[in-house]
Tab-separated table of C-alpha atoms in Angstrom:
chain	number	residue	atom	x	y	z
A	449	MET	CA	-35.960	-20.934	-2.960
A	450	CYS	CA	-32.433	-19.423	-3.332
A	451	ASN	CA	-32.012	-16.235	-1.579
A	452	SER	CA	-28.654	-14.239	-3.137
A	453	HIS	CA	-26.623	-15.140	-0.320
A	454	SER	CA	-26.858	-19.049	-0.409
A	455	THR	CA	-26.821	-18.148	-4.271
A	456	ILE	CA	-23.101	-16.274	-3.640
A	457	GLU	CA	-21.753	-19.401	-1.657
A	458	GLY	CA	-22.876	-21.472	-4.206
A	459	GLN	CA	-21.175	-19.786	-6.751
A	460	TYR	CA	-17.747	-19.752	-4.228
A	461	ASP	CA	-18.311	-23.770	-4.028
A	462	GLU	CA	-19.297	-24.293	-7.901
A	463	TYR	CA	-16.205	-22.595	-9.157
A	464	ARG	CA	-13.716	-23.561	-6.136
A	465	GLU	CA	-14.143	-27.160	-7.490
A	466	GLU	CA	-14.570	-26.073	-10.937
A	467	LEU	CA	-10.164	-25.784	-10.007
A	468	ILE	CA	-9.882	-28.664	-7.719
A	469	ALA	CA	-11.191	-31.075	-10.194
A	470	ALA	CA	-8.431	-29.124	-12.660
A	471	GLY	CA	-5.474	-29.578	-10.402
A	472	MET	CA	-5.314	-25.878	-10.918
A	473	LEU	CA	-5.858	-25.804	-6.838
A	474	ILE	CA	-4.167	-27.991	-4.687
A	475	PRO	CA	-7.022	-28.402	-1.315
A	476	SER	CA	-4.852	-27.952	2.236
A	477	GLY	CA	-7.858	-29.191	4.391
A	478	VAL	CA	-7.796	-25.282	5.705
A	479	SER	CA	-10.692	-22.717	3.941
A	480	GLY	CA	-8.474	-20.763	2.353
A	481	VAL	CA	-4.666	-22.135	1.451
A	482	TYR	CA	-4.078	-24.480	-1.947
A	483	GLY	CA	-1.120	-25.506	-3.552
A	484	LEU	CA	-1.367	-24.438	-6.809
A	485	SER	CA	-0.518	-26.460	-9.746
A	486	GLY	CA	2.514	-25.769	-12.246
A	487	THR	CA	0.225	-24.103	-14.408
A	488	PHE	CA	-0.982	-21.781	-11.912
A	489	GLU	CA	2.038	-21.195	-10.807
A	490	GLY	CA	3.683	-20.117	-14.467
A	491	ILE	CA	1.113	-17.365	-15.260
A	492	ILE	CA	1.812	-15.487	-11.662
A	493	GLU	CA	6.052	-15.737	-12.902
A	494	ALA	CA	4.421	-14.727	-17.287
A	495	PHE	CA	2.385	-11.875	-14.796
A	496	GLU	CA	5.654	-10.552	-12.401
A	497	ARG	CA	7.905	-10.546	-15.702
A	498	TYR	CA	5.611	-8.697	-17.993
A	499	ILE	CA	4.783	-6.209	-14.751
A	500	SER	CA	8.043	-6.013	-14.433
A	501	ARG	CA	8.703	-4.827	-18.144
A	502	GLN	CA	5.982	-2.089	-17.467
A	503	GLY	CA	8.035	-0.794	-14.260
A	504	ALA	CA	11.041	-0.559	-15.794
A	505	PRO	CA	10.740	2.828	-16.305
A	506	LEU	CA	10.399	4.209	-13.447
A	507	LYS	CA	13.907	2.356	-12.527
A	508	PRO	CA	13.114	1.289	-9.340
A	509	GLU	CA	14.723	-0.189	-5.808
A	510	VAL	CA	13.357	-4.287	-5.763
A	511	MET	CA	13.384	-5.354	-2.546
A	512	ARG	CA	12.721	-9.407	-1.651
A	513	PHE	CA	11.449	-9.433	2.067
A	514	PRO	CA	9.698	-12.929	3.099
A	515	PRO	CA	7.050	-13.642	4.093
A	516	ILE	CA	7.353	-12.673	8.293
A	517	LEU	CA	8.684	-9.308	10.096
A	518	ASN	CA	10.410	-8.813	12.953
A	519	ARG	CA	6.963	-7.715	16.459
A	520	GLN	CA	8.368	-4.632	16.941
A	521	THR	CA	8.414	-3.519	13.186
A	522	TYR	CA	3.888	-5.235	13.167
A	523	LEU	CA	3.753	-3.086	16.337
A	524	SER	CA	5.219	0.339	14.991
A	525	THR	CA	2.165	0.128	12.385
A	526	ASP	CA	-1.256	0.170	13.737
A	527	HIS	CA	-2.354	-2.754	12.288
A	528	ILE	CA	-3.118	-4.574	15.679
A	529	GLU	CA	-5.292	-1.260	16.031
A	530	THR	CA	-7.215	-1.845	12.903
A	531	MET	CA	-7.354	-4.730	11.856
A	532	PRO	CA	-6.911	-7.159	14.834
A	533	ASP	CA	-8.801	-10.551	12.904
A	534	LEU	CA	-7.115	-10.502	10.830
A	535	MET	CA	-3.448	-10.519	12.177
A	536	GLY	CA	-1.138	-13.394	12.560
A	537	SER	CA	0.751	-14.191	15.344
A	538	ILE	CA	3.918	-15.761	15.149
A	539	HIS	CA	4.357	-18.852	18.455
A	540	THR	CA	6.747	-21.441	19.306
A	541	PHE	CA	7.931	-23.868	22.146
A	542	LYS	CA	10.106	-21.568	24.210
A	543	GLY	CA	9.895	-24.148	27.551
A	544	SER	CA	11.040	-26.678	29.661
A	545	GLN	CA	11.423	-30.136	30.186
A	546	ARG	CA	8.825	-30.603	32.232
A	547	GLU	CA	6.384	-28.225	29.887
A	548	HIS	CA	7.485	-29.650	26.454
A	549	ILE	CA	5.800	-33.692	28.664
A	550	THR	CA	2.692	-31.609	29.279
A	551	MET	CA	2.387	-30.331	25.785
A	552	VAL	CA	2.860	-33.678	24.009
A	553	ASN	CA	0.340	-35.098	26.925
A	554	LYS	CA	-2.126	-32.437	25.913
A	555	LYS	CA	-1.710	-32.976	22.182
A	556	GLU	CA	-2.459	-37.245	23.183
A	557	ASP	CA	-5.110	-35.916	25.498
A	558	GLY	CA	-6.431	-33.747	22.896
A	559	GLU	CA	-6.414	-31.529	25.376
A	560	ASP	CA	-6.073	-27.307	23.907
A	561	TRP	CA	-1.616	-27.775	23.443
A	562	THR	CA	-1.287	-23.947	22.258
A	563	THR	CA	-1.815	-23.058	25.837
A	564	GLU	CA	1.914	-24.113	26.185
A	565	LEU	CA	3.327	-21.941	23.706
A	566	ALA	CA	4.970	-18.409	23.394
A	567	PRO	CA	5.684	-15.551	20.957
A	568	ALA	CA	8.300	-15.547	18.473
A	569	ASP	CA	10.152	-12.509	17.501
A	570	VAL	CA	8.038	-12.303	14.592
A	571	MET	CA	4.516	-11.535	12.799
A	572	MET	CA	3.364	-13.261	9.120
A	573	VAL	CA	3.846	-9.776	7.385
A	574	PRO	CA	0.365	-8.126	6.577
A	575	ALA	CA	1.483	-6.293	3.348
A	576	ALA	CA	4.296	-6.337	1.090
A	577	CYS	CA	4.587	-2.682	2.055
A	578	TYR	CA	5.178	-3.266	5.950
A	579	PRO	CA	9.008	-4.207	6.678
A	580	LEU	CA	10.343	-1.987	3.850
A	581	TYR	CA	9.455	1.476	6.362
A	582	PRO	CA	11.989	0.107	9.040
A	583	THR	CA	14.796	-0.125	6.556
A	584	ALA	CA	14.572	4.040	5.655
A	585	ALA	CA	12.960	4.528	9.608
A	586	ASN	CA	15.447	7.860	10.440
A	587	THR	CA	16.486	8.389	6.858
A	588	VAL	CA	16.367	11.575	4.536
A	589	LEU	CA	14.617	11.400	1.217
A	590	PRO	CA	16.662	12.171	-1.856
A	591	GLU	CA	15.422	15.366	-3.624
A	592	GLU	CA	13.077	12.602	-6.020
A	593	GLY	CA	12.164	10.399	-3.310
A	594	ARG	CA	12.365	6.593	-3.679
A	595	ILE	CA	10.744	4.049	-5.969
A	596	VAL	CA	10.947	0.550	-4.559
A	597	ASP	CA	9.581	-2.349	-5.911
A	598	LEU	CA	8.262	-5.117	-3.453
A	599	ARG	CA	7.174	-8.894	-3.767
A	600	ALA	CA	5.658	-10.548	-0.264
A	601	PHE	CA	3.513	-13.870	0.890
A	602	VAL	CA	1.571	-11.819	2.730
A	603	PHE	CA	-0.561	-13.211	5.759
A	604	ARG	CA	-4.123	-12.752	6.236
A	605	HIS	CA	-6.540	-14.500	8.038
A	606	GLU	CA	-10.188	-14.885	6.902
A	607	PRO	CA	-10.549	-18.884	5.836
A	608	SER	CA	-13.518	-18.110	3.291
A	609	PRO	CA	-15.616	-20.618	0.853
A	610	ASP	CA	-14.488	-17.894	-2.194
A	611	PRO	CA	-11.455	-19.363	-3.726
A	612	ALA	CA	-9.571	-15.654	-4.568
A	613	ARG	CA	-9.766	-14.653	-0.709
A	614	MET	CA	-7.342	-17.159	0.539
A	615	GLN	CA	-5.170	-16.695	3.553
A	616	ILE	CA	-1.525	-16.249	2.543
A	617	PHE	CA	-0.857	-15.168	-1.100
A	618	ARG	CA	1.054	-13.294	-3.518
A	619	GLN	CA	1.468	-8.865	-3.154
A	620	ARG	CA	3.283	-7.526	-6.084
A	621	GLU	CA	4.196	-3.656	-5.062
A	622	PHE	CA	5.371	-0.347	-6.941
A	623	VAL	CA	5.754	1.958	-3.103
A	624	ARG	CA	7.398	5.397	-3.769
A	625	LEU	CA	8.579	7.070	0.110
A	626	GLY	CA	8.653	11.166	-1.315
A	627	THR	CA	6.939	14.710	-1.035
A	628	PRO	CA	2.088	14.820	-0.731
A	629	GLN	CA	2.731	15.635	-4.239
A	630	GLN	CA	4.751	12.600	-5.719
A	631	ALA	CA	2.878	10.459	-3.308
A	632	LYS	CA	0.115	11.040	-4.943
A	633	GLU	CA	1.529	11.311	-8.297
A	634	HIS	CA	2.304	7.149	-8.004
A	635	ARG	CA	-1.026	6.271	-6.906
A	636	ASP	CA	-2.408	8.314	-9.747
A	637	TYR	CA	0.347	6.566	-12.224
A	638	TRP	CA	-0.772	3.329	-10.945
A	639	LEU	CA	-4.576	3.452	-10.694
A	640	LYS	CA	-3.963	4.782	-14.267
A	641	LYS	CA	-0.698	2.174	-16.241
A	642	GLY	CA	-2.382	-0.631	-13.345
A	643	GLN	CA	-5.783	-0.615	-14.873
A	644	GLU	CA	-4.349	-0.108	-18.999
A	645	ILE	CA	-2.419	-3.293	-17.351
A	646	LEU	CA	-5.122	-5.699	-16.961
A	647	LYS	CA	-6.989	-4.561	-19.353
A	648	SER	CA	-3.908	-5.373	-21.961
A	649	VAL	CA	-4.584	-8.763	-20.276
A	650	GLY	CA	-8.163	-9.173	-21.194
A	651	LEU	CA	-9.539	-8.021	-17.856
A	652	PRO	CA	-12.675	-6.597	-18.036
A	653	VAL	CA	-11.958	-4.158	-14.878
A	654	LYS	CA	-13.023	-0.803	-13.159
A	655	ALA	CA	-11.878	1.686	-11.040
A	656	GLU	CA	-14.163	1.259	-7.429
A	657	LEU	CA	-13.472	3.278	-4.318
A	658	ALA	CA	-12.797	1.675	-1.481
A	659	ASN	CA	-11.762	1.390	1.952
A	660	ASP	CA	-9.464	-1.747	3.847
A	661	PRO	CA	-11.858	-4.184	5.885
A	662	PHE	CA	-11.206	-1.657	9.084
A	663	PHE	CA	-12.035	-4.403	12.526
A	664	GLY	CA	-15.743	-3.649	13.939
A	665	ARG	CA	-17.684	-0.509	14.336
A	666	GLY	CA	-14.956	1.739	15.428
A	667	GLY	CA	-13.831	0.101	12.276
A	668	ARG	CA	-16.977	2.091	10.421
A	669	VAL	CA	-15.853	5.141	11.147
A	670	MET	CA	-12.434	4.331	9.515
A	671	ALA	CA	-13.844	2.966	6.455
A	672	ALA	CA	-16.184	6.795	6.579
A	673	THR	CA	-12.846	8.413	6.694
A	674	GLN	CA	-10.644	6.127	4.637
A	675	GLN	CA	-13.598	6.841	0.837
A	676	GLU	CA	-13.782	10.289	2.284
A	677	GLN	CA	-10.423	10.566	1.672
A	678	GLU	CA	-9.867	8.867	-1.909
A	679	LEU	CA	-7.076	7.188	0.007
A	680	LYS	CA	-8.091	4.252	-1.340
A	681	PHE	CA	-9.072	2.428	-5.162
A	682	GLU	CA	-9.448	-1.352	-6.090
A	683	LEU	CA	-9.971	-2.850	-9.807
A	684	VAL	CA	-12.219	-5.246	-9.581
A	685	VAL	CA	-13.483	-7.723	-12.151
A	686	PRO	CA	-15.566	-10.985	-11.664
A	687	ILE	CA	-13.909	-14.356	-10.958
A	688	ALA	CA	-15.757	-16.556	-8.163
A	689	SER	CA	-19.452	-14.287	-8.272
A	690	ASN	CA	-20.566	-11.572	-11.286
A	691	GLU	CA	-22.589	-9.921	-8.957
A	692	LYS	CA	-20.543	-9.114	-5.748
A	693	LEU	CA	-16.919	-8.316	-8.097
A	694	THR	CA	-13.613	-9.493	-6.560
A	695	ALA	CA	-10.301	-7.141	-6.027
A	696	ILE	CA	-6.700	-7.760	-7.934
A	697	SER	CA	-5.313	-5.163	-7.591
A	698	SER	CA	-5.705	-1.712	-5.695
A	699	SER	CA	-3.818	1.896	-5.325
A	700	ASN	CA	-2.974	3.536	-2.018
A	701	CYS	CA	-2.179	7.159	-0.555
A	702	HIS	CA	-1.484	6.519	3.463
A	703	LEU	CA	-0.384	10.091	3.600
A	704	ASP	CA	2.308	10.558	6.131
A	705	HIS	CA	0.846	7.181	8.946
A	706	PHE	CA	4.483	6.289	7.679
A	707	GLY	CA	6.875	9.253	7.712
A	708	LYS	CA	5.521	9.453	11.069
A	709	GLU	CA	5.860	5.708	12.886
A	710	PHE	CA	9.290	5.341	11.053
A	711	ASN	CA	10.642	9.578	10.814
A	712	ILE	CA	11.027	9.392	7.142
A	713	THR	CA	11.344	12.749	6.266
A	714	THR	CA	11.838	14.653	2.737
A	715	GLN	CA	14.251	17.436	1.831
A	716	ASP	CA	11.990	19.987	3.552
A	717	GLY	CA	12.622	17.837	6.999
A	718	ASN	CA	8.340	17.340	6.474
A	719	HIS	CA	7.221	13.301	7.095
A	720	ALA	CA	8.006	11.878	4.162
A	721	HIS	CA	4.536	10.161	2.681
A	722	THR	CA	3.417	7.447	0.261
A	723	ALA	CA	1.902	5.807	-1.444
A	724	CYS	CA	1.651	2.160	-2.699
A	725	ILE	CA	-0.019	-0.036	-5.940
A	726	GLY	CA	-0.104	-3.358	-4.959
A	727	PHE	CA	-1.157	-6.738	-7.071
A	728	GLY	CA	-3.264	-9.765	-6.071
A	729	LEU	CA	-0.698	-12.120	-7.987
A	730	GLU	CA	-3.264	-15.812	-7.253
A	731	ARG	CA	-6.517	-13.235	-7.986
A	732	ILE	CA	-5.410	-12.242	-10.859
A	733	THR	CA	-4.510	-15.269	-12.494
A	734	LEU	CA	-7.928	-16.444	-10.535
A	735	ALA	CA	-9.523	-14.030	-12.489
A	736	LEU	CA	-7.208	-14.225	-15.851
A	737	LEU	CA	-8.482	-18.557	-15.657
A	738	LYS	CA	-12.116	-17.453	-14.896
A	739	THR	CA	-12.543	-15.430	-18.389
A	740	HIS	CA	-10.223	-16.677	-21.009
A	741	GLY	CA	-10.382	-20.493	-19.278
A	742	PHE	CA	-8.042	-23.348	-18.388
A	743	ASP	CA	-6.781	-24.087	-20.850
A	744	LEU	CA	-3.640	-22.111	-21.824
A	745	LYS	CA	-4.128	-22.814	-25.595
A	746	GLN	CA	-7.396	-22.048	-26.327
A	747	TRP	CA	-5.842	-17.466	-24.310
A	748	PRO	CA	-6.501	-15.001	-26.483
A	749	ASP	CA	-3.343	-14.722	-29.125
A	750	GLU	CA	-2.731	-10.703	-27.931
A	751	VAL	CA	-2.736	-12.241	-24.149
A	752	LYS	CA	-0.932	-14.422	-24.730
A	753	ALA	CA	1.489	-12.287	-27.072
A	754	VAL	CA	1.936	-9.665	-23.990
A	755	LEU	CA	2.275	-12.617	-21.596
A	756	GLU	CA	4.636	-13.676	-23.911
A	757	LEU	CA	3.397	-17.067	-22.611
B	1228	MET	CA	-27.451	19.676	26.347
B	1229	SER	CA	-24.800	20.957	29.042
B	1230	THR	CA	-22.168	19.722	26.342
B	1231	ASP	CA	-20.236	19.083	30.153
B	1232	LYS	CA	-20.389	14.940	30.488
B	1233	ILE	CA	-18.655	15.357	26.735
B	1234	ARG	CA	-15.785	17.382	26.759
B	1235	GLU	CA	-14.552	15.411	29.862
B	1236	ILE	CA	-15.279	12.039	28.042
B	1237	LEU	CA	-13.850	13.876	25.318
B	1238	THR	CA	-9.995	15.060	27.441
B	1239	SER	CA	-10.101	11.898	28.605
B	1240	HIS	CA	-11.194	9.195	25.416
B	1241	GLY	CA	-10.109	11.986	22.629
B	1242	ARG	CA	-6.265	11.576	22.910
B	1243	LEU	CA	-6.398	15.912	21.343
B	1244	THR	CA	-3.748	17.300	20.701
B	1245	GLU	CA	-5.915	20.916	21.961
B	1246	SER	CA	-7.300	20.807	25.437
B	1247	VAL	CA	-10.553	20.228	24.822
B	1248	ASP	CA	-11.020	24.000	27.570
B	1249	ASN	CA	-9.322	25.341	24.445
B	1250	LEU	CA	-11.673	24.279	21.957
B	1251	LYS	CA	-15.760	25.568	21.277
B	1252	ASP	CA	-18.650	23.360	21.229
B	1253	ASP	CA	-18.405	23.675	17.225
B	1254	SER	CA	-14.177	23.389	17.020
B	1255	ASP	CA	-13.692	20.615	14.378
B	1256	LEU	CA	-12.108	18.246	16.733
B	1257	TYR	CA	-10.114	16.487	13.507
B	1258	GLN	CA	-7.618	19.543	13.342
B	1259	ALA	CA	-7.164	19.327	17.776
B	1260	GLY	CA	-6.180	15.818	16.571
B	1261	LEU	CA	-8.589	13.393	17.145
B	1262	THR	CA	-6.855	10.741	15.333
B	1263	SER	CA	-9.632	8.010	13.110
B	1264	LEU	CA	-8.692	4.739	16.234
B	1265	ALA	CA	-9.175	7.707	18.960
B	1266	THR	CA	-12.586	8.014	17.604
B	1267	VAL	CA	-13.328	4.397	18.337
B	1268	GLY	CA	-11.919	5.039	21.902
B	1269	LEU	CA	-14.597	7.790	22.564
B	1270	MET	CA	-17.093	6.143	20.887
B	1271	LEU	CA	-17.522	3.117	23.256
B	1272	ALA	CA	-17.407	5.390	26.352
B	1273	LEU	CA	-20.231	8.058	25.231
B	1274	GLU	CA	-21.954	5.017	24.659
B	1275	ASP	CA	-21.057	3.746	27.660
B	1276	GLU	CA	-21.772	7.154	29.525
B	1277	PHE	CA	-25.376	7.777	27.542
B	1278	ASP	CA	-25.941	4.709	27.424
B	1279	ILE	CA	-26.922	4.822	24.220
B	1280	GLU	CA	-25.592	2.630	20.857
B	1281	PHE	CA	-24.714	4.165	17.712
B	1282	PRO	CA	-26.010	2.527	15.082
B	1283	ASP	CA	-23.851	2.048	11.916
B	1284	SER	CA	-25.902	4.520	9.472
B	1285	VAL	CA	-24.384	7.914	12.143
B	1286	LEU	CA	-21.046	6.091	11.812
B	1287	SER	CA	-18.838	8.418	9.902
B	1288	ARG	CA	-16.298	10.974	10.195
B	1289	LYS	CA	-19.077	13.908	10.622
B	1290	THR	CA	-20.524	12.793	13.373
B	1291	PHE	CA	-17.880	13.158	16.105
B	1292	GLY	CA	-16.716	16.058	13.690
B	1293	SER	CA	-17.474	18.387	16.490
B	1294	ILE	CA	-18.727	19.148	20.473
B	1295	ASN	CA	-21.964	20.615	18.630
B	1296	SER	CA	-22.667	17.055	16.355
B	1297	ILE	CA	-21.430	14.393	19.058
B	1298	ALA	CA	-24.496	16.230	21.810
B	1299	ASP	CA	-26.897	16.254	17.888
B	1300	THR	CA	-26.278	12.669	17.472
B	1301	ILE	CA	-27.091	11.627	20.719
B	1302	GLU	CA	-29.853	14.011	21.240
B	1303	ASP	CA	-31.601	12.076	18.028
B	1304	LEU	CA	-30.702	8.619	19.763
B	1305	THR	CA	-32.209	9.810	23.456
B	1306	ASP	CA	-35.007	11.435	22.644
């Protein structure tokens, strides 16, 4: 008899294999890293256009950053303190000719050749909004604050058999920088709006109080603190498992965390508060495929109409 | 229990914005500048000093909220 753990693992394996057999995911040989089919990518693009239409009334500034960020910027956030196990540090070879031969010989002999590497100036982006804050460093925000539309591939080192837990995936975010009230309003607005958007494409989402996956036993204290302050909500839906729901969007208040770290201030001289909504684009697409099936022609007409498919 | 040892560890690991000497046993440590991250360092130092391990059930904000609350938790664990 299966215990619930093996059942969930079994559900992950089953749905992942279905997605691969249908050509939706193209395996890479590494857990949680996939190529995507044209159909999959087409759904992401259609959903993104829908999000753009929904966000347009807010007249956001649009910024796009690559999936790597300045190592110094990374260190200015507290990611290394709170989620070190998820980080991606980029290393390269900076050695001499002799050291090059040592490295290649190590590779040929099946030894650990990575000991010959040295850190590059960049880290993988852990969340789409991280590259934004240094661009606003040492500025005073306009009275109405700022709303920024971001999208980036983000990296989290958490290899998993769950097809919805990818190591690299895209986040579409709307970030608000402003007064405490402006930030909270933004979070509350998008928590409601996010549910409307996802329900309008047939996804039975519900909102849950959540916490970030902080590292270690100490992380439990951080998680409890975050929950007590009601800083993070996730919109969850069944994907591979009906018992363990998957977050496809999250709304977060960062309080003055980034405002302080990057010296971003409001008109009254106080540190700015920030808040964001993030949509996990691959997960939303997986949820759509799970809910409506792999044949887009068979999707409900109202969903196709909303997504302009 | 005497809170001297706890105060000593708070001084070295709490990274408080106020002097520990100015705090009462029931003062709110978060108000005194205790951050989530400093709480982790504080927790590990208390575990080393008192030779205890805080179980998951007490790993909450409340446990580390005041000197009294830390002392009560340690007392429960060392009973």
